[in-house]
Coordinates of C-alpha atoms in Angstrom, one line a residue:
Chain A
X9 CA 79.7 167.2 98.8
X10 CA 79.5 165.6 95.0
X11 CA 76.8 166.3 92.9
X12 CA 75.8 163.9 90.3
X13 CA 73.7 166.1 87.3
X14 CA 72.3 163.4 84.6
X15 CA 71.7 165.3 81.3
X16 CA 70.0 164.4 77.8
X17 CA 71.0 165.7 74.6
X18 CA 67.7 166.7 72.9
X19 CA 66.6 168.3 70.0
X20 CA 65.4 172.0 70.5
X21 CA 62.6 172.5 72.1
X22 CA 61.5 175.3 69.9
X23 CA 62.0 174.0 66.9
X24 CA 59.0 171.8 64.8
X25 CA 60.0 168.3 64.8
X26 CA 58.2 166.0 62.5
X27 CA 57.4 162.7 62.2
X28 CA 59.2 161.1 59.3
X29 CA 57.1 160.2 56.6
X30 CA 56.7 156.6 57.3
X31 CA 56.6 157.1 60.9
X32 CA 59.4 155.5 61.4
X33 CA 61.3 158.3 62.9
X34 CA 61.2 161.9 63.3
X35 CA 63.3 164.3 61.1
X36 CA 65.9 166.5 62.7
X37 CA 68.2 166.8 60.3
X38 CA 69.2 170.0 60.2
X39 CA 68.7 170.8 63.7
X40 CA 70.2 171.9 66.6
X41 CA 70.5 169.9 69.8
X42 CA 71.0 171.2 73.3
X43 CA 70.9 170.4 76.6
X44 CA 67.7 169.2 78.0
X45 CA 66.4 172.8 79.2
X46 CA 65.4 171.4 82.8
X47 CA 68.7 169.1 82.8
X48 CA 70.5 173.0 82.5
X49 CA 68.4 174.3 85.5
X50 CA 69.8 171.3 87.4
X51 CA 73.7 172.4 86.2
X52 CA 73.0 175.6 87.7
X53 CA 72.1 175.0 90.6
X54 CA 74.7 172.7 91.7
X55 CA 77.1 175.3 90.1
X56 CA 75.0 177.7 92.7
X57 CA 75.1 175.4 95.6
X58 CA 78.9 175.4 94.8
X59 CA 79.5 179.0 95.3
X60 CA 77.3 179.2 98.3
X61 CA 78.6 175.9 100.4
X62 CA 82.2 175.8 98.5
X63 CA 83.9 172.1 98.5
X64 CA 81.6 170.9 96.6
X65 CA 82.6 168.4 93.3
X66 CA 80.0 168.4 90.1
X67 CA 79.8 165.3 87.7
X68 CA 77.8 165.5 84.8
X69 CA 77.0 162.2 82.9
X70 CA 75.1 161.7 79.7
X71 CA 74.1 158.6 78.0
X72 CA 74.5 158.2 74.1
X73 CA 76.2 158.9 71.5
X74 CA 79.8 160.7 71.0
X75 CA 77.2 164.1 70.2
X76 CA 76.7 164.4 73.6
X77 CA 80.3 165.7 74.0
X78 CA 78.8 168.7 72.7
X79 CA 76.2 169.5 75.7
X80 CA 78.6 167.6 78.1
X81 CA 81.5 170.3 77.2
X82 CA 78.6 173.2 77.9
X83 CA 77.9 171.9 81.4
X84 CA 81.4 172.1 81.9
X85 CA 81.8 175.3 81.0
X86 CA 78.6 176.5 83.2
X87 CA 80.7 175.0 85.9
X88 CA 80.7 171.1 86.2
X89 CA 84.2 169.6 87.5
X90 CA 83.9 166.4 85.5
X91 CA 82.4 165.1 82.7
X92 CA 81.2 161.0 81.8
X93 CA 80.0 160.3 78.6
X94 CA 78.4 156.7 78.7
X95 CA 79.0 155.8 74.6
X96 CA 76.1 153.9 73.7
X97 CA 74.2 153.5 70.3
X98 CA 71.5 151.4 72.0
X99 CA 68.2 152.8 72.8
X100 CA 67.2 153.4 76.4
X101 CA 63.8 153.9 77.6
X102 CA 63.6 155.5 81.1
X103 CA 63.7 152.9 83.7
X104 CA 67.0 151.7 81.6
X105 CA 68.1 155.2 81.9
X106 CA 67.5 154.9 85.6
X107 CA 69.3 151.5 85.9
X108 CA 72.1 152.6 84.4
X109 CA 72.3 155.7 86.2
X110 CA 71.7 153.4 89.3
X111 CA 75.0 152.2 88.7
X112 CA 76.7 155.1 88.5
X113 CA 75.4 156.1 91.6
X114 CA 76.8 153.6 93.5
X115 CA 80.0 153.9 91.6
X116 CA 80.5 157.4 92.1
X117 CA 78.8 157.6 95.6
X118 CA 77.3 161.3 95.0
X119 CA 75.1 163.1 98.2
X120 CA 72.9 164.3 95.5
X121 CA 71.3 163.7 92.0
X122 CA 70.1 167.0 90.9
X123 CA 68.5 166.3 87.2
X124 CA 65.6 167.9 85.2
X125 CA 61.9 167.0 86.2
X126 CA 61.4 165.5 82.3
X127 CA 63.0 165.7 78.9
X128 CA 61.7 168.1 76.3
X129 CA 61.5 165.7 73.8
X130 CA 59.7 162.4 75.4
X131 CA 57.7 164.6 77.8
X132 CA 58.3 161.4 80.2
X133 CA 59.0 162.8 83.8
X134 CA 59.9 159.2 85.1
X135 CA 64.0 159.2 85.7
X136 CA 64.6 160.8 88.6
X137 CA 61.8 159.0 90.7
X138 CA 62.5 155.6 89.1
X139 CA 66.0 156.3 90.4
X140 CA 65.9 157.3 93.5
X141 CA 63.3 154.2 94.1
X142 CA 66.2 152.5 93.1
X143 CA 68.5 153.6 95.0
X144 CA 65.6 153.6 98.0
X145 CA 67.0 157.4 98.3
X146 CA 64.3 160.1 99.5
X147 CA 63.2 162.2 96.6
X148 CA 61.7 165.6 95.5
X149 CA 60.5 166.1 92.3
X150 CA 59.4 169.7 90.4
X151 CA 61.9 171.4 92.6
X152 CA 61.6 175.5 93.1
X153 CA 64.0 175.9 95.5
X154 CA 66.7 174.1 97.2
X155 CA 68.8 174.9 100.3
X156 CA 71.2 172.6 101.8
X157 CA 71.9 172.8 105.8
X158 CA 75.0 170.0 106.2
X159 CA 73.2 166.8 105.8
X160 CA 69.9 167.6 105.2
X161 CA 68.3 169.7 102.5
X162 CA 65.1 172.0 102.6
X163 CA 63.1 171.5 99.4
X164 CA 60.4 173.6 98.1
X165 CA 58.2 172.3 94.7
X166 CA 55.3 172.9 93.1
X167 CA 52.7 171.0 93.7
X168 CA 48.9 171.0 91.3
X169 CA 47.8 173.4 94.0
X170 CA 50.4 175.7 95.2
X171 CA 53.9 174.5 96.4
X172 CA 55.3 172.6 99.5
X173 CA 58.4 172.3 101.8
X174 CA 59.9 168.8 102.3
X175 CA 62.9 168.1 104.5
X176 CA 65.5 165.5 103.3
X177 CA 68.6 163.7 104.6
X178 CA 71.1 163.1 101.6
X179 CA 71.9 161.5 99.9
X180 CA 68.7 162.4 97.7
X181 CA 67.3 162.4 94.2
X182 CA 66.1 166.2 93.4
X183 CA 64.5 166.9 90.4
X184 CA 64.4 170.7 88.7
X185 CA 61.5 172.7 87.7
X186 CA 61.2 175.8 85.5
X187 CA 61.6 178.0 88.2
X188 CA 64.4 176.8 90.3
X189 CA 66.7 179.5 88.2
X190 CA 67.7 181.1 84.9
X191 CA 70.8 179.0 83.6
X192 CA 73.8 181.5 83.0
X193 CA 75.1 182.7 79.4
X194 CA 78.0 180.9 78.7
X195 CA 79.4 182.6 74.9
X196 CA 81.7 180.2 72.6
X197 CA 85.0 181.2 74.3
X198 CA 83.8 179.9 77.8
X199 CA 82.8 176.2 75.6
X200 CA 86.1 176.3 74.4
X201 CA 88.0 177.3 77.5
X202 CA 86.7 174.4 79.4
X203 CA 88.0 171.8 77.3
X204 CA 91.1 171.6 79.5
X205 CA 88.6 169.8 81.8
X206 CA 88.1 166.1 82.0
X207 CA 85.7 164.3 79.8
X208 CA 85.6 160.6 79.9
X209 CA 84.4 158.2 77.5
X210 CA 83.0 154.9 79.1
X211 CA 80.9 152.2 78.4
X212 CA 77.5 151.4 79.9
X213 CA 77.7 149.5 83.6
X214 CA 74.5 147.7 82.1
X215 CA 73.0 146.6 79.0
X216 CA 70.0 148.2 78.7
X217 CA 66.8 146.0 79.3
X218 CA 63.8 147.8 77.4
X219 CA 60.3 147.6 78.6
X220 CA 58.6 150.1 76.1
X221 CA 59.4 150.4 72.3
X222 CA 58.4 153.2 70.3
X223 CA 56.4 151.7 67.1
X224 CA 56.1 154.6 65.5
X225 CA 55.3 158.5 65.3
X226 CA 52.4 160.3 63.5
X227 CA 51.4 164.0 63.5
X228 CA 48.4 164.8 66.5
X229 CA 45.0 165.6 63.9
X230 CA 45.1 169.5 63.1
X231 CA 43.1 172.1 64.9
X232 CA 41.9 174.4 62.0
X233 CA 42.0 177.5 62.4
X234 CA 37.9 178.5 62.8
X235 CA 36.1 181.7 62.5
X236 CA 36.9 185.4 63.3
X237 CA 34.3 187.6 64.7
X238 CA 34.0 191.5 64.9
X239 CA 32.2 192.1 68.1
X240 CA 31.7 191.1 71.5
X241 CA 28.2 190.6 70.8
X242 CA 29.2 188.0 67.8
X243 CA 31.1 186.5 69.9
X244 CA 28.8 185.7 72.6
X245 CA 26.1 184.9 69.9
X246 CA 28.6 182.1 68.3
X247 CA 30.1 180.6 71.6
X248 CA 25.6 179.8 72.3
X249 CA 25.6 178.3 68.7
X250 CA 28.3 176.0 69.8
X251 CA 26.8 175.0 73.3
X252 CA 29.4 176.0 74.8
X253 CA 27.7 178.6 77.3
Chain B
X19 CA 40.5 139.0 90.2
X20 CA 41.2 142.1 88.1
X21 CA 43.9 142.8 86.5
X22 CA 43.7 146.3 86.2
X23 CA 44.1 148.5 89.4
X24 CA 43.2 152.6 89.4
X25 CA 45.0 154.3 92.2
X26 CA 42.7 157.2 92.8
X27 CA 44.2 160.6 93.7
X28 CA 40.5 162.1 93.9
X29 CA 37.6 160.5 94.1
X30 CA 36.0 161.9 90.4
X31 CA 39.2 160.2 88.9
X32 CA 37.4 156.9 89.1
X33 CA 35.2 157.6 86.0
X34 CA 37.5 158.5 83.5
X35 CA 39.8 155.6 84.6
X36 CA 37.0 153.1 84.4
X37 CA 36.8 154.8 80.8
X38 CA 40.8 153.7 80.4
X39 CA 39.9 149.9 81.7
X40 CA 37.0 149.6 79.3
X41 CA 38.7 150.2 76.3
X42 CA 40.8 147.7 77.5
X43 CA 38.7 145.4 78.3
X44 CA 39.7 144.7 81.5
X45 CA 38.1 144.4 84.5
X46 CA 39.7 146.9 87.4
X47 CA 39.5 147.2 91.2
X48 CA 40.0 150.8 92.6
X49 CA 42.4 152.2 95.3
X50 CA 41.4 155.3 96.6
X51 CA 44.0 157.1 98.7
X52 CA 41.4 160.0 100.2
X53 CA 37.9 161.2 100.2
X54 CA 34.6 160.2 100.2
X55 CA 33.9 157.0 98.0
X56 CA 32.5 157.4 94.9
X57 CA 30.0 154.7 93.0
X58 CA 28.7 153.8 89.7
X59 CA 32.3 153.5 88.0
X60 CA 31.5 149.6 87.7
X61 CA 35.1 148.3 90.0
X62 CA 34.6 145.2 91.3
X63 CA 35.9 146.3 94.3
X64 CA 36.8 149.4 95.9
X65 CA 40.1 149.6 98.5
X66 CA 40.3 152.8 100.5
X67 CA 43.1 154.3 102.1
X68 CA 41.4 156.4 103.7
X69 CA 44.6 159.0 104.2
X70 CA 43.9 162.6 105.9
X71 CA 46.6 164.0 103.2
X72 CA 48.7 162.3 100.8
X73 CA 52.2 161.9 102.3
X74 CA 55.4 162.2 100.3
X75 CA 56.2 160.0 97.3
X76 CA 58.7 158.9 99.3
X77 CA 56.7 157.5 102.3
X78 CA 53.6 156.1 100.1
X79 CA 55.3 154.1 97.4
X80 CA 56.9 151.3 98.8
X81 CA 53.3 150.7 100.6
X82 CA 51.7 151.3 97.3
X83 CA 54.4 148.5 95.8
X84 CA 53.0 146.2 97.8
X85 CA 50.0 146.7 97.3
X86 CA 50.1 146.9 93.2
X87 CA 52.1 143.9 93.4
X88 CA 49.5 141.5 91.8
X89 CA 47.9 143.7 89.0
X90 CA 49.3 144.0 85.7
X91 CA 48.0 147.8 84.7
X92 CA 48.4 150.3 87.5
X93 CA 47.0 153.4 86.3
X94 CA 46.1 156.9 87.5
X95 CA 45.1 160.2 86.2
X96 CA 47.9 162.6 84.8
X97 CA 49.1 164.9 87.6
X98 CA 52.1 166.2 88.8
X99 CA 51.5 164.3 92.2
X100 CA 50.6 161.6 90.1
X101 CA 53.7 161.8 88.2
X102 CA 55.9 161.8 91.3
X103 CA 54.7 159.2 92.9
X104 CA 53.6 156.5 90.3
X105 CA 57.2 157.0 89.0
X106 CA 58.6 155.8 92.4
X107 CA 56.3 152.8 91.9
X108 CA 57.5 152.2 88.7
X109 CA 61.1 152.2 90.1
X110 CA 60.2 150.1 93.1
X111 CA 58.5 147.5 90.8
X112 CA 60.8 147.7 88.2
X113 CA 58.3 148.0 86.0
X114 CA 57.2 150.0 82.6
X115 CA 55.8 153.3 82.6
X116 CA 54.0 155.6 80.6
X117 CA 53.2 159.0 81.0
X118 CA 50.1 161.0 80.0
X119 CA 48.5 158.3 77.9
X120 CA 45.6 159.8 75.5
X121 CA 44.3 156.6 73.9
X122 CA 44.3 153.0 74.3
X123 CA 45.0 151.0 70.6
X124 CA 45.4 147.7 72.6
X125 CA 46.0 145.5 75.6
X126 CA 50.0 146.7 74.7
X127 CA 49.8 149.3 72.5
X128 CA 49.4 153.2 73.3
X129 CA 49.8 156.6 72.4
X130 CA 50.8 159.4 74.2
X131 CA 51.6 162.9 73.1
X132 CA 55.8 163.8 73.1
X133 CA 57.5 166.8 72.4
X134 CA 55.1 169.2 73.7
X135 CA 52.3 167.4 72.1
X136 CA 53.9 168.2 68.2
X137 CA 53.9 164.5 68.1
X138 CA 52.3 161.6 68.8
X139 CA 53.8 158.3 70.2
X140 CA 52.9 154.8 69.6
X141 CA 54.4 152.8 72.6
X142 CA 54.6 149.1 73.3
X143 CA 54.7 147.8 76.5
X144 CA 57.5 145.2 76.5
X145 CA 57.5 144.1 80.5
X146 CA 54.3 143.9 82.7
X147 CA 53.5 145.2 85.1
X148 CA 53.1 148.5 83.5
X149 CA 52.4 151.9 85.2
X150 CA 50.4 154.6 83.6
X151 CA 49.4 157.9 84.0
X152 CA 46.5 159.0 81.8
X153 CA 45.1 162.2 80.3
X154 CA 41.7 162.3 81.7
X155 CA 39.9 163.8 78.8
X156 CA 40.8 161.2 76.9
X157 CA 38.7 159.0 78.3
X158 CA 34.6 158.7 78.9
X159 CA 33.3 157.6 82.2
X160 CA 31.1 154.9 81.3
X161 CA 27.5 154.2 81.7
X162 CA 26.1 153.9 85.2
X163 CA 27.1 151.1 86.9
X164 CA 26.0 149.1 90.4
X165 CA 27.7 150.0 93.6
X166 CA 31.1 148.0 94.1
X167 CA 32.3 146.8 97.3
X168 CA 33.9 148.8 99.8
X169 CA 37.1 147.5 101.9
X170 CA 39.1 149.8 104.1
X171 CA 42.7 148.8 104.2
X172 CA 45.6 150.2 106.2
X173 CA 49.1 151.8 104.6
X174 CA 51.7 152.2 106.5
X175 CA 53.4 154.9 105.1
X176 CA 57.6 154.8 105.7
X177 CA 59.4 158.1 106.5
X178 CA 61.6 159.4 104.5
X179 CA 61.2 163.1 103.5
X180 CA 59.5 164.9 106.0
X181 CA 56.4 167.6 104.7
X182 CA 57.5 170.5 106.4
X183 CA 54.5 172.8 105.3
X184 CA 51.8 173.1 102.5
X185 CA 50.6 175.8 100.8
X186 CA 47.9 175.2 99.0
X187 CA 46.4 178.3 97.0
X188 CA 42.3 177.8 98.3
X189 CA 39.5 179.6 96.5
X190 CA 36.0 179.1 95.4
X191 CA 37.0 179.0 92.0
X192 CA 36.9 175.0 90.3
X193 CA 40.4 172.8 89.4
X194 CA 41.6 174.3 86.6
X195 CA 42.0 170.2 85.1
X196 CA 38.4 169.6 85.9
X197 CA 36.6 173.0 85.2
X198 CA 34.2 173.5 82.3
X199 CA 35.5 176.8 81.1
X200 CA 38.6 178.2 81.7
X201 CA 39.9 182.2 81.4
X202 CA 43.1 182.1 80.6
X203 CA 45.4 185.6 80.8
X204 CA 48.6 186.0 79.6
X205 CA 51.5 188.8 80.3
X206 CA 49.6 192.2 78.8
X207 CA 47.4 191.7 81.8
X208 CA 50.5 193.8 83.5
X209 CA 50.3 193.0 87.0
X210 CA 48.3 190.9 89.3
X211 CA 45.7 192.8 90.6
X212 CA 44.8 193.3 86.8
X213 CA 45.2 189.9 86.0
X214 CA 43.1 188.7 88.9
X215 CA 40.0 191.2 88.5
X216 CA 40.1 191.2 84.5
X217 CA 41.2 187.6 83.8
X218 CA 39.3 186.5 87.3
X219 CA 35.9 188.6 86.9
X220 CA 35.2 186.9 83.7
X221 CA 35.8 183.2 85.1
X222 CA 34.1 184.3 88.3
X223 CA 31.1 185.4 85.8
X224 CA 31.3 182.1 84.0
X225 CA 31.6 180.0 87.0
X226 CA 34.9 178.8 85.4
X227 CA 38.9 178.6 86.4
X228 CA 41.4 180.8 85.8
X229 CA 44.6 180.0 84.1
X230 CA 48.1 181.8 83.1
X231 CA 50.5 182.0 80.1
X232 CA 54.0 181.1 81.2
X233 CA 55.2 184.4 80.5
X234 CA 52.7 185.9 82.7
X235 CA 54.0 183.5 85.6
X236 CA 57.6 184.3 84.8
X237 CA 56.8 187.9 85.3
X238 CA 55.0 187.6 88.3
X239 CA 51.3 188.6 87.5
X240 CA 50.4 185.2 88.2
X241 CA 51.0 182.4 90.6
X242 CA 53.1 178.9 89.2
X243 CA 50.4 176.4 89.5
X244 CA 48.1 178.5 87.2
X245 CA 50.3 177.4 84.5
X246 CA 48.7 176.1 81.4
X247 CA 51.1 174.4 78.4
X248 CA 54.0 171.5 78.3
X249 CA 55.0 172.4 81.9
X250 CA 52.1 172.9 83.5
X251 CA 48.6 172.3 83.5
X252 CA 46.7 170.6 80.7
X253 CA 43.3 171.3 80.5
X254 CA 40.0 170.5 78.3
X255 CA 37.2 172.4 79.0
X256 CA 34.0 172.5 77.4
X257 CA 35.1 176.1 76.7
X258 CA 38.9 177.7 77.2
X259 CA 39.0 181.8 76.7
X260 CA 42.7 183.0 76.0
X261 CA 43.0 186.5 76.7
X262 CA 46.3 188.4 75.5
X263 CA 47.9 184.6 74.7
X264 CA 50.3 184.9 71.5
X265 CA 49.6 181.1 71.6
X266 CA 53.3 179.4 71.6
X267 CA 53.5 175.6 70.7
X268 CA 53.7 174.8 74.5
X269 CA 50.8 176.7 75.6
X270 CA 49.0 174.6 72.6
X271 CA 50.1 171.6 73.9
X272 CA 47.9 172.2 77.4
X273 CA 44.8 173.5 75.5
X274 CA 44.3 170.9 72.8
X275 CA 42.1 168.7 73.9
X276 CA 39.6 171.8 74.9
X277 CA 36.2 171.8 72.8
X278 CA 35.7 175.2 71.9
X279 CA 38.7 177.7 72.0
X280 CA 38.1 181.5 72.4
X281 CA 41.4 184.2 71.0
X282 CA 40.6 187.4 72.0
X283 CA 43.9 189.3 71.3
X284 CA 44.4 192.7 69.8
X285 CA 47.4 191.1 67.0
X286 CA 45.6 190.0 64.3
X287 CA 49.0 188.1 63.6
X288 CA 49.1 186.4 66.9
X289 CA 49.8 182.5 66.0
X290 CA 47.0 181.8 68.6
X291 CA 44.3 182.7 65.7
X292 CA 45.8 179.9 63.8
X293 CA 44.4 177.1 66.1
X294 CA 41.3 178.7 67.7
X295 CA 37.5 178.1 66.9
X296 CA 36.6 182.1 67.7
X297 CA 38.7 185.0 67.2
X298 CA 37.9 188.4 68.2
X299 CA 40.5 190.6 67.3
X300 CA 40.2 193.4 70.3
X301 CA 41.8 194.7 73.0
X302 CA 41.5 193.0 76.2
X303 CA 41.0 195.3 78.4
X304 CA 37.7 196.7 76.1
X305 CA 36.8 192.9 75.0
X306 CA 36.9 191.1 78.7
X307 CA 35.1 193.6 80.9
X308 CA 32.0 194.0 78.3
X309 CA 32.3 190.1 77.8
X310 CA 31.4 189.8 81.7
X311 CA 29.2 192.2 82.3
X312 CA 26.8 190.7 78.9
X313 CA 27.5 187.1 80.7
X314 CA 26.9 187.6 84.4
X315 CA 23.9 185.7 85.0

C-alpha cells in the first residue's frame, strides 16, 4: 500500500497574525511555521496504518517554497518514507493545489490520500474534495477513524449531528479531523536523524491556473469588552435590558 | 433564467440565502435536496430532490454537477456536510470556491473570515462558475415574498462510498447553528453527567442549545458535534452563555457573530471577559443552577 499525505507549511495557529498595515499582506515576521496541525493528524495515521498493516510506503509532498523542507524533514522524522517538495514561488489557491496534487496522483499512483480536513491559516476545507472529484476517487472528509480491511476501508467522521460509517474501495481521498489521533513528539535529534531520508526537490507538473485572488486583508471590527456584574440577579436584570431574554 | 442557484441542505436555509442573492442582485432558483418546501423566499422557482437522506458526497455530486451546470453562483449555507459536498462540486466543475462567506462587496468580490476568524479576507472570483458556502448569520432573509413554483426533479445518485450506519445524536433540544440562545460549558464541568444537567438544565430552562469548549470534548465530558470555535460549530444566537470557557481565539472565532455574549467564569483573568457584553465573575456551579431556577418559566 502507498500513502500519499499533502501537507501545508503554515504559520502557527496560536500565534496573532495581523494584517499588514496596508492590507496588502499579513505580518509574520518573526514567527514560527509548522506543519498544518490537521495535515500532522494525517502523517500519523498513515505512520499508524503502517505499523498495524506493515508494507506500507508514505510520501509526503508540499507545495512552495524551499521553507517547506523544514515541515517536510518533520513528517519524515514522524515516519514518512519519502519526501517531494514541489518548489514554487507562485501562489496557489485551492483547486490549483488540487490540480497539482491531481498530477501527482497519477504520477505516484498512491491507494490513498490521507491530508488534513482544512488549513489553519485559510480556514478553506476545499483540497481534499476538489481532489478526489478529480481524480473521480470516493472520498471521506472530517475523518475520526479509519480502518483498512485489504481493499476497502471503514471510515468513521463527524458529521453536524453526530458521526457516520462509510465504506470505501481504494483508492480514496480521506481527509483528517481533530480527533482521528494525537500526533507523536518527535524532539530535535529525531528531525535531525531523518535527514538520511530522501527529499526531492521538483518542479510543479502544472502551472497553477488561479480562480480566486486575495485583494487584501483587514482586522474583523473589535468586540469590546462590555460590562461586569456582581450578581446573578444583575445579571438577569441586564441580559432583559438588552432583549435578549 | 437565474443565475444564482441555492442548493438547500434544510429547508430554513432558503431565507438567509435569498438574503446572499439579494445583495447580489441576482435573481436565484432553489434546489432543495429534502423536506418539506418552504415559501416566501422570493426563488423563481423551486427544484426538489425530494431525497429520504442525503447520500454521500460521493454519490450526490456528479448529479448535483449536472444539474449546477448552467448557473454561475452555486451557493449553500456553511456546514460541514455542506463543505464536503459543495467541494466535490467544485472539483467536478472545475470551478472556484469559497468557503464560509460573511458578506457580499460585489458581483466578484467577498470576504470571508481566515485564520480562525483573526482575519478578514477580501477574495476575488477570477473563473465562474463559483461555489460558495455562506455564514448564515450574515445574511437577512428578506421581506415576504409570493410563492415560487414547485418542480420535482429526479437525481440519480452514483455509488461510490457506501453509508454503513448513522448516528445521529436526537433530542428535543434546537440546532446549535439555528438556536436563539445557546449554553455553552467548558472542561470545569468535570464529567458528563455534570455537564449535561448543569450546562443542559439551564438551556433546557431557556429553551436554547447546548454547546462545548474543545477541551471539554477532548476530555470526554462532552460529545464532538457539540463543538463550538474554528473546528466546529459556529453559532450566533440572539444570546450565547459561556460557562467555565477561558475563551481561546478559536472558541472566539465560533461565537462572534452572537448578539449578546454572557462570561460567567470564576477567573476574573479569563481572556473570555475581554470580548463578552456580561461578566459575572462566579463560580459555575453557584452561578448556573440559581440562573435556572430564576429563569424557568
Amino acid at each position: 500500500m502507498r500513502i500519499l499525505v499533502p501537507l501545508k507549511r503554515v504559520v502557527d495557529p496560536y500565534a496573532k497574525v495581523k494584517p499588514l498595515g496596508d492590507g496588502s499582506g499579513l505580518s509574520t515576521q518573526g514567527l514560527k511555521f509548522e506543519i498544518n496541525p490537521f495535515d500532522e493528524i494525517a502523517i500519523e495515521e498513515s505512520v499508524r496504518l503502517r505499523e498495524k498493516l506493515g508494507n506500507t510506503e508514505i510520501i509526503v509532498i508540499s507545495i512552495g517554497s524551499p521553507e517547506c523542507e523544514e515541515q517536510l524533514r518533520k513528517a519524515l522524522a514522524m515516519g514518512a518514507d519519502q519526501a517531494i517538495l514541489v518548489e514554487t514561488t507562485d501562489i496557489f489557491d485551492s483547486p490549483s493545489v488540487a490540480d497539482e496534487l491531481n498530477a501527482w496522483v497519477l504520477k505516484l499512483e498512491p491507494n490513498l490520500v490521507l491530508m488534513g480536513k482544512q488549513a489553519t491559516d485559510d480556514d478553506c476545507n476545499q483540497v481534499g474534495q476538489m481532489l478526489a472529484a478529480k481524480l473521480n476517487w470516493p472520498q471521506a472528509t472530517f475523518a475520526s477513524k479509519i480502518e483498512v480491511n485489504g481493499s476497502q476501508v471503514l471510515v468513521t467522521r463527524e458529521t453536524d449531528t453526530g458521526d457516520e460509517v462509510l465504506q470505501l474501495d481504494l483508492p480514496a481521498v480521506i481527509t483528517a479531523d481533530l480527533r482521528l489521533n494525537e500526533p507523536r513528539y518527535i524532539a530535535l535529534p529525531g528531525i535531525i536523524k531523518a535527514r538520511s531520508k530522501p527529499l526531492d526537490c521538483q518542479a510543479p507538473l502544472a502551472t497553477p491556473r488561479l480562480r480566486t485572488r486575495i485583494l487584501s486583508y483587514c482586522e474583523p471590527p473589535p468586540r469590546i469588552a462590555g460590562q461586569k456584574v456582581d450578581s446573578v440577579d444583575a445579571l438577569i436584570l441586564a441580559i432583559k435590558a438588552r432583549g435578549a431574554l | 433564467m437565474a443565475e444564482l442557484l441555492a442548493i438547500c441542505f434544510k429547508a430554513h436555509e432558503a431565507f438567509p440565502l435569498a438574503g446572499l442573492a439579494a445583495k447580489l442582485g441576482k435573481s436565484f432558483d432553489l434546489l432543495l435536496l429534502t423536506g418539506a418546501v418552504p415559501q416566501g423566499h422570493g426563488a423563481e422557482r423551486i427544484f426538489t430532490a425530494e431525497l429520504q437522506e442525503i447520500p454521500p458526497a460521493d454519490g450526490i455530486g456528479s448529479p448535483l454537477a449536472t444539474f449546477s451546470k448552467p448557473y454561475r453562483y452555486i451557493v449553500a449555507a456553511s456546514s460541514m456536510q455542506s463543505k464536503d459536498v459543495l467541494g466535490r462540486l467544485a472539483g467536478l466543475l472545475d470551478a472556484s470556491m469559497i468557503t464560509d462567506v460573511i458578506s457580499v462587496d460585489s458581483a466578484t468580490q467577498f470576504k470571508r473570515p481566515i485564520l480562525a476568524g483573526a482575519v478578514i479576507a477580501v477574495v476575488e472570483v477570477l473563473e465562474f462558475p463559483v461555489v460558495i458556502t455562506a455564514r448564515t448569520a450574515g445574511f437577512a432573509a428578506p421581506e415576504s415574498q409570493p410563492d415560487s413554483p414547485v418542480e420535482a426533479i429526479s437525481v440519480a445518485v452514483a455509488t461510490m462510498s457506501r453509508l454503513v450506519s448513522r448516528n445521529a445524536r436526537s433530542g428535543s433540544r434546537p440546532d446549535l447553528t439555528q438556536a436563539r440562545v445557546v449554553v455553552t460549558g467548558g472542561r470545569p464541568l468535570k464529567n458528563s453527567a455534570t455537564f449535561e444537567s448543569v450546562i443542559g438544565g439551564l438551556a433546557d430552562a431557556l429553551g436554547g442549545a447546548v454547546g462545548a469548549t474543545r477541551a471539554a470534548v477532548d476530555s470526554g465530558i462532552a460529545p464532538n458535534e457539540l463543538q463550538v470555535g474554528q473546528t466546529g460549530k459556529i453559532v450566533a444566537p440572539d444570546l450565547y452563555i459561556a460557562a467555565g470557557v477561558s475563551g481561546s481565539t478559536q472558541h472566539m472565532a465560533g461565537i462572534k457573530d452572537s448578539k449578546l455574549i454572557v462570561a460567567i467564569n470564576k477567573d476574573p483573568e479569563a481572556p473570555i471577559f475581554e470580548v463578552a457584553d456580561l461578566g459575572l465573575v462566579a463560580d459555575l456551579f453557584d452561578a448556573l443552577p440559581e440562573l435556572q431556577k430564576k429563569l424557568t418559566p
